[in-house]
Phi, psi and omega in degrees: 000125166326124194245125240262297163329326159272359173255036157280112211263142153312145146226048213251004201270300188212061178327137172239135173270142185289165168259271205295202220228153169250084170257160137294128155357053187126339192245115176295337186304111162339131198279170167322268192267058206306175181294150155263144157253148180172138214303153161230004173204157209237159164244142194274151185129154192245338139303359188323308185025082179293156148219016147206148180234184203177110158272134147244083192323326225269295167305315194080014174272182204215123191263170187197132184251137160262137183259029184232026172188333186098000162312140193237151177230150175235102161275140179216151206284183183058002153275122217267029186178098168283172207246186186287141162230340162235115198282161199289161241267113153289126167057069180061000166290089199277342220210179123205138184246270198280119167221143158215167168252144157272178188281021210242341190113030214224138182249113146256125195217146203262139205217113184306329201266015212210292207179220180235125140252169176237130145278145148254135183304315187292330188256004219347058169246189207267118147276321197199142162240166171234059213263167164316092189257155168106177212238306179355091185336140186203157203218051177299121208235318194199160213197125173236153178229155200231148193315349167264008163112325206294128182248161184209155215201117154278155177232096194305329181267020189219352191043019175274142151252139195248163169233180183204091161318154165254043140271302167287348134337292157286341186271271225322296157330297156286003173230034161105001155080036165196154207210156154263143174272153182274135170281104187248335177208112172243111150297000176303292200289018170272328180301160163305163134308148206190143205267152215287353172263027180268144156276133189245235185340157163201257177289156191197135193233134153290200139230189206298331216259001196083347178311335219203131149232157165257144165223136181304143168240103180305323205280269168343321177088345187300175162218132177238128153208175225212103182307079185305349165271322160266344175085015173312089191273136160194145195280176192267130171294101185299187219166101168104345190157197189205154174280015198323176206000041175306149166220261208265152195233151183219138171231163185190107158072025188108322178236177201223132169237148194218140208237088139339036215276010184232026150261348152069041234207111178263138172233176261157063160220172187270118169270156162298146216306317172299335174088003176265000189205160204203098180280104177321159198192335191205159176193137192195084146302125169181123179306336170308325157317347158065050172088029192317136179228356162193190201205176198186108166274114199236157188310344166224017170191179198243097200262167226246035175353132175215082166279357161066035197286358162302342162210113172103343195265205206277345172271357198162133163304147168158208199219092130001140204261122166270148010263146169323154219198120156292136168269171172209083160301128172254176210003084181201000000 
């Protein structure tokens, strides 16, 4: 369990104002108190365009991927700028998308164009790699680990989810560090129709006991999820909204958070004990957000990828605001 003292973030570096209202399902009203958004760490570099993020509960640091080169960052708390822990490419590492650490202590971070590697964090050398086989387009995007060790991988152009044991894990370790990933679920014939250049699948979360993943269909707006004892692909019955450019997803305690990104747009819903069905409770627009593409939820705010990938990045022309920046939302 996360220890609520080590996870303390600044937020004194560059306050931003929420914009919108905090609802409920059905209720217009304006919330008490709306969300803040502000920063909570700033990352160096004038190209960063972040994507993915990664807590380490046993620490409280905080891993951060650049999708524009594959640099990885380490914020630990209470420090206002995080610094390099992996230079931009290690070990053939052109990218970084989906990162989470596991409880062993190991950082997996996803490179979209190739596969997975695994780190130990303490020695920050290469455990394992996984790749993709075959000529096929391919989009590796987000990555959940389920209490047995198990890593599960989206794949946006292919609608697959891939898997990784933590048996192919240890043999991968032990015979020289590289393994393929296994095609464990296609989602295609579940999905909405969709144009064959559509980006799909994108974030994807367990839940505590391993039963279940959810994982987004960005295009579609949809949440699936998929019964790991029966393999049972159904879509999650919304409440309330639909998830369209849902990206990156955080579940904590029931509830599920979604990161909108180019709505630039945070959601807020309760799942049912089962996980079949997800009543919207919150929503909060604010242009600050800079383009989110995925969250982390900590005991006392929700930080923020703020990815600007709109200007000048993978989304869009400009100029970037620097320095690139983790947000850190409160009451959300």
């Amino acid at each position: 369990m996360l220890d609520p003292q080590k996870f303390r973030w600044s937020t004194t570096l560059l306050a931003a104002a929420a914009g919108l209202t905090l609802t409920g399902c059905g209720d217009t009203a304006p919330a008490a108190s709306p969300p803040r958004v502000e920063t909570a760490f700033a990352l160096p570099g004038d190209r960063v365009y972040p994507e993915g993020i990664a807590l380490d509960e046993r620490t409280g640091d905080i891993y951060v991927g650049s999708f524009a080169d594959g640099t990885i960052y380490r914020a630990t708390p209470g420090t206002p700028r995080a610094e390099v822990f992996l230079p931009a490419g290690t070990d053939g590492r052109r990218t970084a998308n989906g990162l989470r650490v596991d409880p062993a202590g190991r950082l997996w971070v996803i490179d979209s164009t190739t596969g997975v590697t695994v780190y130990d964090l303490t020695a920050r050398t290469l455990l394992a790699r996984f790749d993709v086989t075959g000529p096929a387009d391919r989009f590796l995007n987000d990555i959940a680990l389920t209490p047995d060790g198990t890593a599960y991988l989206t794949d946006s152009r292919r609608s697959i989810v891939y898997r990784i044991t933590a048996d192919a894990l240890t043999h991968a370790m032990s015979t020289g560090g590289h393994g393929e990933l296994t095609e464990s679920f296609d989602l295609t014939p579940s999905l909405e129709p969709h144009d064959p250049g559509a980006y799909t699948l994108n974030g994807i979360v367990a839940d505590p006991t391993g039963s279940y993943l959810l994982t987004v269909d960005s295009t579609g707006g949809d949440l699936y999820r998929i019964d790991l004892t029966t393999t049972t692909i159904s879509k999650v019955a919304l409440d309330g909204g639909d998830l369209t450019l849902g990206d990156g997803l955080d579940l904590h305690a029931g509830t599920l958070r979604v990161a909108h990104n180019t709505e630039n747009t945070l959601t807020r819903w309760e799942l049912s004990p089962d996980g079949t069905t997800a009543t919207r409770t919150g929503r909060h627009h604010d242009d600050t957000l800079a383009t989110p593409t995925t969250l982390v939820r900590g005991p006392e705010t929700t930080l923020v990828v703020a990815s600007q990938f709109d200007k000048g990045g993978p989304l869009g022309p400009g100029s970037p605001t620097t320095p690139f920046r983790v947000s850190a939302v409160s009451g959300f």
